[in-house]
Amino acid sequence: MGAGITGNIAVLTGAGISKESGLDTFRDADGLWSKVSLEDYATPEGFARDPVKVQAFYNERRRGMAGGNIRPNAAHEALAKLEAEWPGEVVVITQNIDDLHGRAGTKNLIHMHGELFKVRCDACKAVSERRGDVAVDEVCGECGAAGAMRPHVVWFGEMPFDMDRIYEALDACELFMSIGTSGNVYPAAGFVQHVRFKGGIHSVELNLEPSEGASQFAETVYGPATEVVPEYVERLLSGR
Ligand code: BJW
């Protein structure tokens, strides 16, 4: 149980927290990787082979998210409430590229796998906001390079963002919560081991089912995120 915890909290989230908002996970039976190949759509090599196909995939996901039907759910809202009311620091480290934590009100937020609503120029590395489609031959507004724009996301083989800040937050926390992630993808999958080895940090997994790393957590709670996350947050805030 989280009772007795008063210090900082580090929260890792994955696709499962956004599932009940209407977004696909990756590795569930109906997940994205059951529909498209991750080698083709989530690697720099796949992008180099067929940029038209990969840009179209991200354009479609961007349009879906911008459409107005995808909203933060009770789990995103509970984490924003935790940050607002908790006496210590709460940092949310999300693997998700959606904007649902931010829209729910989370401010101390790290998008370790990037953001769907941002694009990056591979030539000058400038990052810019983007709600609409990216054209394959688009010219960068910063440096003028043509055809160098890409989604500002982290593909396999690329370094996730803000790793120094993430390990600082993990080292400084008293509670590590992992929510809605299957524990298949590193380095995020290794965070629970990191806090275990450090010692003195309570860890809890909140997921629909046991993840790959479930046995490494001190506590596990299984159920839909919209139920288990608000309940767990209320317990923390009431000190139970
Ligand atoms: C619910 C729910 C509900 C459902 N309520 N729960 C061999 C060994 C070890 C590592 C490697 C290796 N070979 C290569 C690597 C490294 C590689 C890796 O991990 N590969 C593995 C496949 C083995 N990793 C990388 O390349 C990363 N970079 C890297 O390692 O750099 C070097 C480095 C070294 C040291 C330190 C730092 C860096 C980059 C990984 C990039 C991942 N990119 C993607 C795509 C992002 C863009 C996009 O979205 O299109 O990120 S892949 C995809 O997987 C996405 C996700 O963020 C990520 C994780 O998925 P997630 O969130 O866990 O989703 P699912 O679907 O797997 O799970 C959902 C869970 O929710 C399930 O458990 C459900 O049960 C649950 N759920 N409904 C609660 N309602």
PDB file of C-alpha atoms and ligand atoms in Angstrom:
ATOM      1  CA  MET A   1       0.000   0.000   0.000  1.00  0.00           C
ATOM      2  CA  GLY A   2       1.043   3.589  -0.564  1.00  0.00           C
ATOM      3  CA  ALA A   3       0.196   4.543   3.038  1.00  0.00           C
ATOM      4  CA  GLY A   4       2.870   6.576   4.812  1.00  0.00           C
ATOM      5  CA  ILE A   5       4.316   8.012   1.617  1.00  0.00           C
ATOM      6  CA  THR A   6       4.821  11.779   1.720  1.00  0.00           C
ATOM      7  CA  GLY A   7       7.775  12.357  -0.633  1.00  0.00           C
ATOM      8  CA  ASN A   8       8.125  12.746  -4.364  1.00  0.00           C
ATOM      9  CA  ILE A   9       6.263  10.528  -6.805  1.00  0.00           C
ATOM     10  CA  ALA A  10       7.425   9.437 -10.267  1.00  0.00           C
ATOM     11  CA  VAL A  11       4.723   8.053 -12.559  1.00  0.00           C
ATOM     12  CA  LEU A  12       5.432   6.124 -15.784  1.00  0.00           C
ATOM     13  CA  THR A  13       2.501   5.812 -18.157  1.00  0.00           C
ATOM     14  CA  GLY A  14       1.949   3.809 -21.324  1.00  0.00           C
ATOM     15  CA  ALA A  15      -0.703   3.259 -23.958  1.00  0.00           C
ATOM     16  CA  GLY A  16      -3.067   1.478 -21.530  1.00  0.00           C
ATOM     17  CA  ILE A  17      -3.899   4.744 -19.765  1.00  0.00           C
ATOM     18  CA  SER A  18      -5.264   6.204 -23.016  1.00  0.00           C
ATOM     19  CA  LYS A  19      -7.097   3.061 -24.166  1.00  0.00           C
ATOM     20  CA  GLU A  20     -10.381   4.105 -22.527  1.00  0.00           C
ATOM     21  CA  SER A  21     -10.078   7.496 -24.263  1.00  0.00           C
ATOM     22  CA  GLY A  22     -10.349   5.620 -27.551  1.00  0.00           C
ATOM     23  CA  LEU A  23      -6.682   5.272 -28.550  1.00  0.00           C
ATOM     24  CA  ASP A  24      -5.164   1.933 -29.563  1.00  0.00           C
ATOM     25  CA  THR A  25      -2.459   0.298 -27.500  1.00  0.00           C
ATOM     26  CA  PHE A  26       0.438  -1.367 -29.347  1.00  0.00           C
ATOM     27  CA  ARG A  27       0.713  -4.974 -28.212  1.00  0.00           C
ATOM     28  CA  ASP A  28      -2.824  -5.940 -27.183  1.00  0.00           C
ATOM     29  CA  ALA A  29      -4.675  -8.323 -29.529  1.00  0.00           C
ATOM     30  CA  ASP A  30      -6.338  -5.326 -31.246  1.00  0.00           C
ATOM     31  CA  GLY A  31      -3.264  -3.084 -30.877  1.00  0.00           C
ATOM     32  CA  LEU A  32      -1.422  -1.063 -33.529  1.00  0.00           C
ATOM     33  CA  TRP A  33       1.276  -3.688 -34.072  1.00  0.00           C
ATOM     34  CA  SER A  34      -1.425  -6.236 -34.977  1.00  0.00           C
ATOM     35  CA  LYS A  35      -2.419  -3.925 -37.853  1.00  0.00           C
ATOM     36  CA  VAL A  36       0.924  -2.585 -39.106  1.00  0.00           C
ATOM     37  CA  SER A  37       4.505  -3.770 -38.844  1.00  0.00           C
ATOM     38  CA  LEU A  38       6.613  -1.952 -36.252  1.00  0.00           C
ATOM     39  CA  GLU A  39       9.727  -2.461 -38.420  1.00  0.00           C
ATOM     40  CA  ASP A  40       8.038  -0.481 -41.205  1.00  0.00           C
ATOM     41  CA  TYR A  41       6.382   2.227 -39.102  1.00  0.00           C
ATOM     42  CA  ALA A  42       8.464   2.676 -35.950  1.00  0.00           C
ATOM     43  CA  THR A  43      12.100   2.523 -37.055  1.00  0.00           C
ATOM     44  CA  PRO A  44      14.288   5.120 -38.819  1.00  0.00           C
ATOM     45  CA  GLU A  45      15.058   2.437 -41.420  1.00  0.00           C
ATOM     46  CA  GLY A  46      11.334   1.971 -42.156  1.00  0.00           C
ATOM     47  CA  PHE A  47      10.960   5.739 -42.558  1.00  0.00           C
ATOM     48  CA  ALA A  48      13.973   5.903 -44.894  1.00  0.00           C
ATOM     49  CA  ARG A  49      12.528   3.045 -46.998  1.00  0.00           C
ATOM     50  CA  ASP A  50       9.079   4.572 -47.398  1.00  0.00           C
ATOM     51  CA  PRO A  51       8.608   8.097 -46.016  1.00  0.00           C
ATOM     52  CA  VAL A  52       5.281   8.525 -47.840  1.00  0.00           C
ATOM     53  CA  LYS A  53       3.773   5.516 -46.058  1.00  0.00           C
ATOM     54  CA  VAL A  54       5.136   6.477 -42.625  1.00  0.00           C
ATOM     55  CA  GLN A  55       4.095  10.167 -42.894  1.00  0.00           C
ATOM     56  CA  ALA A  56       0.607   9.007 -43.950  1.00  0.00           C
ATOM     57  CA  PHE A  57       0.394   6.755 -40.859  1.00  0.00           C
ATOM     58  CA  TYR A  58       1.308   9.636 -38.508  1.00  0.00           C
ATOM     59  CA  ASN A  59      -0.860  12.134 -40.440  1.00  0.00           C
ATOM     60  CA  GLU A  60      -3.829   9.821 -39.952  1.00  0.00           C
ATOM     61  CA  ARG A  61      -3.145   9.401 -36.225  1.00  0.00           C
ATOM     62  CA  ARG A  62      -2.675  13.198 -35.887  1.00  0.00           C
ATOM     63  CA  ARG A  63      -5.990  13.819 -37.644  1.00  0.00           C
ATOM     64  CA  GLY A  64      -7.705  11.270 -35.397  1.00  0.00           C
ATOM     65  CA  MET A  65      -6.418  12.953 -32.277  1.00  0.00           C
ATOM     66  CA  ALA A  66      -7.157  16.484 -33.518  1.00  0.00           C
ATOM     67  CA  GLY A  67     -10.715  15.469 -34.452  1.00  0.00           C
ATOM     68  CA  GLY A  68     -12.168  16.305 -31.040  1.00  0.00           C
ATOM     69  CA  ASN A  69     -13.486  12.860 -30.032  1.00  0.00           C
ATOM     70  CA  ILE A  70     -10.439  11.829 -28.022  1.00  0.00           C
ATOM     71  CA  ARG A  71     -10.501  13.285 -24.527  1.00  0.00           C
ATOM     72  CA  PRO A  72      -8.573  12.741 -21.278  1.00  0.00           C
ATOM     73  CA  ASN A  73     -10.216  10.112 -19.067  1.00  0.00           C
ATOM     74  CA  ALA A  74     -10.575   9.700 -15.305  1.00  0.00           C
ATOM     75  CA  ALA A  75      -7.065   8.236 -15.004  1.00  0.00           C
ATOM     76  CA  HIS A  76      -5.378  11.223 -16.688  1.00  0.00           C
ATOM     77  CA  GLU A  77      -7.497  13.546 -14.521  1.00  0.00           C
ATOM     78  CA  ALA A  78      -6.621  11.697 -11.321  1.00  0.00           C
ATOM     79  CA  LEU A  79      -2.881  12.120 -12.023  1.00  0.00           C
ATOM     80  CA  ALA A  80      -3.379  15.858 -12.632  1.00  0.00           C
ATOM     81  CA  LYS A  81      -5.232  16.082  -9.315  1.00  0.00           C
ATOM     82  CA  LEU A  82      -2.414  14.192  -7.604  1.00  0.00           C
ATOM     83  CA  GLU A  83       0.128  16.703  -8.913  1.00  0.00           C
ATOM     84  CA  ALA A  84      -2.045  19.654  -7.822  1.00  0.00           C
ATOM     85  CA  GLU A  85      -2.720  18.370  -4.294  1.00  0.00           C
ATOM     86  CA  TRP A  86       0.331  16.308  -3.343  1.00  0.00           C
ATOM     87  CA  PRO A  87       2.753  18.015  -0.924  1.00  0.00           C
ATOM     88  CA  GLY A  88       5.840  16.663  -2.737  1.00  0.00           C
ATOM     89  CA  GLU A  89       6.807  16.722  -6.398  1.00  0.00           C
ATOM     90  CA  VAL A  90       4.886  14.555  -8.845  1.00  0.00           C
ATOM     91  CA  VAL A  91       6.401  13.953 -12.281  1.00  0.00           C
ATOM     92  CA  VAL A  92       4.600  12.078 -15.037  1.00  0.00           C
ATOM     93  CA  ILE A  93       6.924  10.344 -17.499  1.00  0.00           C
ATOM     94  CA  THR A  94       4.808   9.235 -20.420  1.00  0.00           C
ATOM     95  CA  GLN A  95       5.727   6.931 -23.274  1.00  0.00           C
ATOM     96  CA  ASN A  96       2.589   8.143 -25.040  1.00  0.00           C
ATOM     97  CA  ILE A  97       2.750  10.612 -27.894  1.00  0.00           C
ATOM     98  CA  ASP A  98      -0.844  11.773 -27.319  1.00  0.00           C
ATOM     99  CA  ASP A  99      -1.582  15.052 -25.527  1.00  0.00           C
ATOM    100  CA  LEU A 100      -4.037  13.701 -22.964  1.00  0.00           C
ATOM    101  CA  HIS A 101      -1.952  14.227 -19.795  1.00  0.00           C
ATOM    102  CA  GLY A 102      -1.349  17.862 -20.698  1.00  0.00           C
ATOM    103  CA  ARG A 103      -5.004  18.426 -21.526  1.00  0.00           C
ATOM    104  CA  ALA A 104      -6.004  16.870 -18.196  1.00  0.00           C
ATOM    105  CA  GLY A 105      -3.845  19.458 -16.415  1.00  0.00           C
ATOM    106  CA  THR A 106      -0.563  17.628 -15.718  1.00  0.00           C
ATOM    107  CA  LYS A 107       2.225  20.205 -15.823  1.00  0.00           C
ATOM    108  CA  ASN A 108       5.341  18.347 -14.690  1.00  0.00           C
ATOM    109  CA  LEU A 109       5.333  16.081 -17.741  1.00  0.00           C
ATOM    110  CA  ILE A 110       8.036  14.336 -19.736  1.00  0.00           C
ATOM    111  CA  HIS A 111       7.166  12.947 -23.189  1.00  0.00           C
ATOM    112  CA  MET A 112       9.997  10.428 -23.429  1.00  0.00           C
ATOM    113  CA  HIS A 113       8.841   9.041 -26.828  1.00  0.00           C
ATOM    114  CA  GLY A 114       7.938  12.438 -28.285  1.00  0.00           C
ATOM    115  CA  GLU A 115       4.694  14.121 -29.249  1.00  0.00           C
ATOM    116  CA  LEU A 116       2.334  13.530 -32.167  1.00  0.00           C
ATOM    117  CA  PHE A 117       1.514  17.242 -32.392  1.00  0.00           C
ATOM    118  CA  LYS A 118       5.157  18.158 -33.048  1.00  0.00           C
ATOM    119  CA  VAL A 119       7.409  17.722 -36.084  1.00  0.00           C
ATOM    120  CA  ARG A 120      11.171  17.989 -36.406  1.00  0.00           C
ATOM    121  CA  CYS A 121      13.452  18.964 -39.250  1.00  0.00           C
ATOM    122  CA  ASP A 122      16.112  16.265 -39.632  1.00  0.00           C
ATOM    123  CA  ALA A 123      18.458  18.840 -41.209  1.00  0.00           C
ATOM    124  CA  CYS A 124      18.453  21.620 -38.574  1.00  0.00           C
ATOM    125  CA  LYS A 125      16.699  19.715 -35.706  1.00  0.00           C
ATOM    126  CA  ALA A 126      14.160  22.543 -35.218  1.00  0.00           C
ATOM    127  CA  VAL A 127      10.990  21.282 -33.497  1.00  0.00           C
ATOM    128  CA  SER A 128       7.634  22.916 -34.232  1.00  0.00           C
ATOM    129  CA  GLU A 129       3.975  22.448 -33.307  1.00  0.00           C
ATOM    130  CA  ARG A 130       1.850  20.702 -35.941  1.00  0.00           C
ATOM    131  CA  ARG A 131      -1.890  19.954 -35.906  1.00  0.00           C
ATOM    132  CA  GLY A 132      -2.261  19.148 -39.605  1.00  0.00           C
ATOM    133  CA  ASP A 133      -0.600  16.842 -42.131  1.00  0.00           C
ATOM    134  CA  VAL A 134       3.095  16.778 -42.996  1.00  0.00           C
ATOM    135  CA  ALA A 135       3.944  16.617 -46.698  1.00  0.00           C
ATOM    136  CA  VAL A 136       6.886  14.429 -47.660  1.00  0.00           C
ATOM    137  CA  ASP A 137       8.485  17.187 -49.771  1.00  0.00           C
ATOM    138  CA  GLU A 138       7.746  19.934 -47.228  1.00  0.00           C
ATOM    139  CA  VAL A 139      10.253  22.768 -46.850  1.00  0.00           C
ATOM    140  CA  CYS A 140      11.492  23.548 -43.332  1.00  0.00           C
ATOM    141  CA  GLY A 141      10.480  27.066 -42.257  1.00  0.00           C
ATOM    142  CA  GLU A 142      13.695  27.390 -40.206  1.00  0.00           C
ATOM    143  CA  CYS A 143      16.494  26.222 -42.537  1.00  0.00           C
ATOM    144  CA  GLY A 144      14.798  25.829 -45.921  1.00  0.00           C
ATOM    145  CA  ALA A 145      15.715  22.153 -46.322  1.00  0.00           C
ATOM    146  CA  ALA A 146      13.185  20.221 -48.420  1.00  0.00           C
ATOM    147  CA  GLY A 147      11.907  16.764 -47.501  1.00  0.00           C
ATOM    148  CA  ALA A 148      13.559  16.634 -44.076  1.00  0.00           C
ATOM    149  CA  MET A 149      10.495  16.922 -41.842  1.00  0.00           C
ATOM    150  CA  ARG A 150       9.629  13.932 -39.674  1.00  0.00           C
ATOM    151  CA  PRO A 151       7.296  13.180 -36.764  1.00  0.00           C
ATOM    152  CA  HIS A 152       8.869  14.289 -33.445  1.00  0.00           C
ATOM    153  CA  VAL A 153       8.619  10.777 -32.008  1.00  0.00           C
ATOM    154  CA  VAL A 154      11.145   8.188 -30.844  1.00  0.00           C
ATOM    155  CA  TRP A 155      11.475   5.108 -33.003  1.00  0.00           C
ATOM    156  CA  PHE A 156      13.292   1.867 -32.164  1.00  0.00           C
ATOM    157  CA  GLY A 157      17.038   2.370 -32.078  1.00  0.00           C
ATOM    158  CA  GLU A 158      16.688   6.081 -31.248  1.00  0.00           C
ATOM    159  CA  MET A 159      17.437   7.648 -27.872  1.00  0.00           C
ATOM    160  CA  PRO A 160      14.331   8.609 -25.870  1.00  0.00           C
ATOM    161  CA  PHE A 161      14.115  12.249 -24.774  1.00  0.00           C
ATOM    162  CA  ASP A 162      15.047  13.765 -21.400  1.00  0.00           C
ATOM    163  CA  MET A 163      16.740  10.651 -19.978  1.00  0.00           C
ATOM    164  CA  ASP A 164      18.836  12.686 -17.505  1.00  0.00           C
ATOM    165  CA  ARG A 165      15.742  14.388 -16.127  1.00  0.00           C
ATOM    166  CA  ILE A 166      13.947  11.034 -15.941  1.00  0.00           C
ATOM    167  CA  TYR A 167      16.674   9.307 -13.918  1.00  0.00           C
ATOM    168  CA  GLU A 168      16.878  12.361 -11.613  1.00  0.00           C
ATOM    169  CA  ALA A 169      13.121  12.040 -10.970  1.00  0.00           C
ATOM    170  CA  LEU A 170      13.430   8.278 -10.377  1.00  0.00           C
ATOM    171  CA  ASP A 171      16.332   8.772  -7.968  1.00  0.00           C
ATOM    172  CA  ALA A 172      14.448  11.475  -6.061  1.00  0.00           C
ATOM    173  CA  CYS A 173      11.137   9.654  -5.638  1.00  0.00           C
ATOM    174  CA  GLU A 174       9.679   7.742  -2.724  1.00  0.00           C
ATOM    175  CA  LEU A 175       6.983   6.115  -4.863  1.00  0.00           C
ATOM    176  CA  PHE A 176       7.247   4.825  -8.434  1.00  0.00           C
ATOM    177  CA  MET A 177       3.945   4.140 -10.181  1.00  0.00           C
ATOM    178  CA  SER A 178       3.791   2.333 -13.537  1.00  0.00           C
ATOM    179  CA  ILE A 179       0.451   2.604 -15.322  1.00  0.00           C
ATOM    180  CA  GLY A 180      -0.827   0.928 -18.508  1.00  0.00           C
ATOM    181  CA  THR A 181       2.444  -0.261 -19.977  1.00  0.00           C
ATOM    182  CA  SER A 182       3.330  -3.819 -21.025  1.00  0.00           C
ATOM    183  CA  GLY A 183       6.966  -3.524 -19.937  1.00  0.00           C
ATOM    184  CA  ASN A 184       8.289  -4.640 -23.319  1.00  0.00           C
ATOM    185  CA  VAL A 185      10.152  -1.523 -24.400  1.00  0.00           C
ATOM    186  CA  TYR A 186      13.422  -0.294 -22.909  1.00  0.00           C
ATOM    187  CA  PRO A 187      14.623   1.914 -21.307  1.00  0.00           C
ATOM    188  CA  ALA A 188      11.150   2.500 -19.742  1.00  0.00           C
ATOM    189  CA  ALA A 189      10.786  -1.215 -18.953  1.00  0.00           C
ATOM    190  CA  GLY A 190      13.956  -0.972 -16.837  1.00  0.00           C
ATOM    191  CA  PHE A 191      12.761   1.846 -14.576  1.00  0.00           C
ATOM    192  CA  VAL A 192      11.258  -0.535 -12.011  1.00  0.00           C
ATOM    193  CA  GLN A 193      14.569  -2.372 -11.714  1.00  0.00           C
ATOM    194  CA  HIS A 194      16.358   0.975 -11.363  1.00  0.00           C
ATOM    195  CA  VAL A 195      14.227   2.036  -8.382  1.00  0.00           C
ATOM    196  CA  ARG A 196      14.439  -1.448  -6.851  1.00  0.00           C
ATOM    197  CA  PHE A 197      18.230  -1.396  -6.895  1.00  0.00           C
ATOM    198  CA  LYS A 198      18.313   2.133  -5.500  1.00  0.00           C
ATOM    199  CA  GLY A 199      16.248   0.997  -2.499  1.00  0.00           C
ATOM    200  CA  GLY A 200      13.826   2.857  -0.243  1.00  0.00           C
ATOM    201  CA  ILE A 201      11.389   3.429  -3.110  1.00  0.00           C
ATOM    202  CA  HIS A 202       7.944   1.823  -3.093  1.00  0.00           C
ATOM    203  CA  SER A 203       6.836   0.592  -6.534  1.00  0.00           C
ATOM    204  CA  VAL A 204       3.357  -0.159  -7.791  1.00  0.00           C
ATOM    205  CA  GLU A 205       2.047  -1.444 -11.104  1.00  0.00           C
ATOM    206  CA  LEU A 206      -1.474  -0.394 -12.112  1.00  0.00           C
ATOM    207  CA  ASN A 207      -2.444  -2.267 -15.271  1.00  0.00           C
ATOM    208  CA  LEU A 208      -5.169  -4.313 -16.866  1.00  0.00           C
ATOM    209  CA  GLU A 209      -3.054  -7.438 -16.506  1.00  0.00           C
ATOM    210  CA  PRO A 210       0.420  -8.344 -15.227  1.00  0.00           C
ATOM    211  CA  SER A 211       3.144  -6.761 -17.371  1.00  0.00           C
ATOM    212  CA  GLU A 212       6.447  -8.391 -18.373  1.00  0.00           C
ATOM    213  CA  GLY A 213       8.071  -6.904 -15.275  1.00  0.00           C
ATOM    214  CA  ALA A 214       5.188  -7.460 -12.845  1.00  0.00           C
ATOM    215  CA  SER A 215       7.199  -9.585 -10.393  1.00  0.00           C
ATOM    216  CA  GLN A 216       9.605  -6.694  -9.796  1.00  0.00           C
ATOM    217  CA  PHE A 217       6.946  -4.414  -8.302  1.00  0.00           C
ATOM    218  CA  ALA A 218       6.345  -4.299  -4.557  1.00  0.00           C
ATOM    219  CA  GLU A 219       2.613  -3.857  -5.157  1.00  0.00           C
ATOM    220  CA  THR A 220       0.322  -4.644  -8.081  1.00  0.00           C
ATOM    221  CA  VAL A 221      -3.252  -3.535  -8.767  1.00  0.00           C
ATOM    222  CA  TYR A 222      -5.125  -4.885 -11.794  1.00  0.00           C
ATOM    223  CA  GLY A 223      -8.136  -3.372 -13.552  1.00  0.00           C
ATOM    224  CA  PRO A 224      -9.033  -0.672 -16.085  1.00  0.00           C
ATOM    225  CA  ALA A 225      -7.021   2.518 -15.611  1.00  0.00           C
ATOM    226  CA  THR A 226     -10.164   4.663 -15.243  1.00  0.00           C
ATOM    227  CA  GLU A 227     -11.038   2.640 -12.126  1.00  0.00           C
ATOM    228  CA  VAL A 228      -7.765   1.691 -10.485  1.00  0.00           C
ATOM    229  CA  VAL A 229      -5.880   4.961 -10.973  1.00  0.00           C
ATOM    230  CA  PRO A 230      -8.491   7.307  -9.401  1.00  0.00           C
ATOM    231  CA  GLU A 231      -8.907   4.837  -6.510  1.00  0.00           C
ATOM    232  CA  TYR A 232      -5.172   4.631  -5.905  1.00  0.00           C
ATOM    233  CA  VAL A 233      -4.769   8.419  -6.114  1.00  0.00           C
ATOM    234  CA  GLU A 234      -7.598   8.933  -3.596  1.00  0.00           C
ATOM    235  CA  ARG A 235      -5.890   6.489  -1.226  1.00  0.00           C
ATOM    236  CA  LEU A 236      -2.616   8.384  -1.552  1.00  0.00           C
ATOM    237  CA  LEU A 237      -4.254  11.775  -1.011  1.00  0.00           C
ATOM    238  CA  SER A 238      -6.185  10.569   2.033  1.00  0.00           C
ATOM    239  CA  GLY A 239      -3.054   8.890   3.472  1.00  0.00           C
ATOM    240  CA  ARG A 240      -4.685   5.444   3.623  1.00  0.00           C
TER     241      ARG A 240
HETATM  242  C1  BJW B   1      -4.603  -1.211 -19.921  1.00  0.00           C
HETATM  243  C2  BJW B   1      -5.822  -0.906 -20.448  1.00  0.00           C
HETATM  244  C3  BJW B   1      -6.677  -0.198 -19.626  1.00  0.00           C
HETATM  245  C4  BJW B   1      -4.822  -1.997 -21.947  1.00  0.00           C
HETATM  246  N1  BJW B   1      -6.284   0.157 -18.402  1.00  0.00           N
HETATM  247  N2  BJW B   1      -4.160  -0.901 -18.746  1.00  0.00           N
HETATM  248  C5  BJW B   1      17.002  -6.200 -26.691  1.00  0.00           C
HETATM  249  C6  BJW B   1      16.878  -6.190 -25.319  1.00  0.00           C
HETATM  250  C7  BJW B   1      16.583  -5.007 -24.629  1.00  0.00           C
HETATM  251  C8  BJW B   1      16.387  -3.819 -25.315  1.00  0.00           C
HETATM  252  C9  BJW B   1      16.511  -3.849 -26.692  1.00  0.00           C
HETATM  253  C10 BJW B   1      16.828  -5.022 -27.364  1.00  0.00           C
HETATM  254  N3  BJW B   1      16.863  -4.739 -28.694  1.00  0.00           N
HETATM  255  C11 BJW B   1      16.587  -3.422 -28.872  1.00  0.00           C
HETATM  256  C12 BJW B   1      16.377  -2.868 -27.646  1.00  0.00           C
HETATM  257  C13 BJW B   1      16.027  -1.455 -27.377  1.00  0.00           C
HETATM  258  C14 BJW B   1      14.614  -1.122 -27.839  1.00  0.00           C
HETATM  259  C15 BJW B   1      13.645  -2.103 -27.187  1.00  0.00           C
HETATM  260  O1  BJW B   1      13.226  -1.960 -26.057  1.00  0.00           O
HETATM  261  N4  BJW B   1      13.206  -3.127 -27.915  1.00  0.00           N
HETATM  262  C16 BJW B   1      12.309  -4.128 -27.346  1.00  0.00           C
HETATM  263  C17 BJW B   1      11.186  -4.423 -28.312  1.00  0.00           C
HETATM  264  C18 BJW B   1      13.128  -5.325 -26.951  1.00  0.00           C
HETATM  265  N5  BJW B   1      14.350   0.214 -27.384  1.00  0.00           N
HETATM  266  C19 BJW B   1      14.683   1.278 -28.105  1.00  0.00           C
HETATM  267  O2  BJW B   1      15.180   1.177 -29.208  1.00  0.00           O
HETATM  268  C20 BJW B   1      14.471   2.640 -27.470  1.00  0.00           C
HETATM  269  N6  BJW B   1      15.703   3.357 -27.498  1.00  0.00           N
HETATM  270  C21 BJW B   1      16.781   2.935 -26.832  1.00  0.00           C
HETATM  271  O3  BJW B   1      16.805   1.924 -26.169  1.00  0.00           O
HETATM  272  O4  BJW B   1      17.855   3.799 -26.935  1.00  0.00           O
HETATM  273  C22 BJW B   1      19.090   3.407 -26.283  1.00  0.00           C
HETATM  274  C23 BJW B   1      19.147   3.705 -24.821  1.00  0.00           C
HETATM  275  C24 BJW B   1      19.917   2.929 -23.986  1.00  0.00           C
HETATM  276  C25 BJW B   1      19.997   3.217 -22.622  1.00  0.00           C
HETATM  277  C26 BJW B   1      19.308   4.266 -22.089  1.00  0.00           C
HETATM  278  C27 BJW B   1      18.556   5.038 -22.914  1.00  0.00           C
HETATM  279  C28 BJW B   1      18.456   4.745 -24.264  1.00  0.00           C
HETATM  280  C29 BJW B   1      13.423   3.433 -28.224  1.00  0.00           C
HETATM  281  C30 BJW B   1      12.048   2.855 -28.061  1.00  0.00           C
HETATM  282  C31 BJW B   1      11.052   3.626 -28.927  1.00  0.00           C
HETATM  283  C32 BJW B   1       9.631   3.102 -28.786  1.00  0.00           C
HETATM  284  N7  BJW B   1       8.781   3.776 -29.718  1.00  0.00           N
HETATM  285  C33 BJW B   1       7.358   3.484 -29.733  1.00  0.00           C
HETATM  286  C34 BJW B   1       6.691   4.261 -30.894  1.00  0.00           C
HETATM  287  C35 BJW B   1       6.563   5.743 -30.524  1.00  0.00           C
HETATM  288  C36 BJW B   1       5.878   6.522 -31.576  1.00  0.00           C
HETATM  289  C37 BJW B   1       4.452   6.077 -31.849  1.00  0.00           C
HETATM  290  O5  BJW B   1       3.610   6.020 -30.942  1.00  0.00           O
HETATM  291  O6  BJW B   1       4.169   5.769 -33.006  1.00  0.00           O
HETATM  292  O7  BJW B   1       6.784   3.840 -28.480  1.00  0.00           O
HETATM  293  S1  BJW B   1       7.007   1.721 -29.881  1.00  0.00           S
HETATM  294  C38 BJW B   1       5.639   1.742 -28.777  1.00  0.00           C
HETATM  295  O8  BJW B   1       5.951   0.943 -27.607  1.00  0.00           O
HETATM  296  C39 BJW B   1       5.504   3.197 -28.298  1.00  0.00           C
HETATM  297  C40 BJW B   1       5.203   3.001 -26.841  1.00  0.00           C
HETATM  298  O9  BJW B   1       5.480   4.186 -26.121  1.00  0.00           O
HETATM  299  C41 BJW B   1       6.054   1.813 -26.473  1.00  0.00           C
HETATM  300  C42 BJW B   1       5.603   1.113 -25.214  1.00  0.00           C
HETATM  301  O10 BJW B   1       4.338   0.542 -25.377  1.00  0.00           O
HETATM  302  P1  BJW B   1       3.313   0.531 -24.171  1.00  0.00           P
HETATM  303  O11 BJW B   1       2.909   1.910 -23.839  1.00  0.00           O
HETATM  304  O12 BJW B   1       3.829  -0.295 -23.072  1.00  0.00           O
HETATM  305  O13 BJW B   1       2.037  -0.141 -24.883  1.00  0.00           O
HETATM  306  P2  BJW B   1       1.683  -1.709 -25.009  1.00  0.00           P
HETATM  307  O14 BJW B   1       0.653  -1.823 -26.061  1.00  0.00           O
HETATM  308  O15 BJW B   1       2.887  -2.536 -25.157  1.00  0.00           O
HETATM  309  O16 BJW B   1       1.047  -2.073 -23.586  1.00  0.00           O
HETATM  310  C43 BJW B   1      -0.184  -1.526 -23.168  1.00  0.00           C
HETATM  311  C44 BJW B   1      -0.499  -2.080 -21.783  1.00  0.00           C
HETATM  312  O17 BJW B   1      -1.698  -1.459 -21.326  1.00  0.00           O
HETATM  313  C45 BJW B   1      -0.757  -3.595 -21.750  1.00  0.00           C
HETATM  314  O18 BJW B   1      -0.046  -4.174 -20.651  1.00  0.00           O
HETATM  315  C46 BJW B   1      -2.264  -3.704 -21.516  1.00  0.00           C
HETATM  316  O19 BJW B   1      -2.621  -4.829 -20.717  1.00  0.00           O
HETATM  317  C47 BJW B   1      -2.539  -2.424 -20.770  1.00  0.00           C
HETATM  318  N8  BJW B   1      -3.900  -1.938 -20.933  1.00  0.00           N
HETATM  319  N9  BJW B   1      -5.884  -1.456 -21.753  1.00  0.00           N
HETATM  320  C48 BJW B   1      -5.022  -0.208 -17.999  1.00  0.00           C
HETATM  321  N10 BJW B   1      -7.922   0.123 -20.051  1.00  0.00           N
END
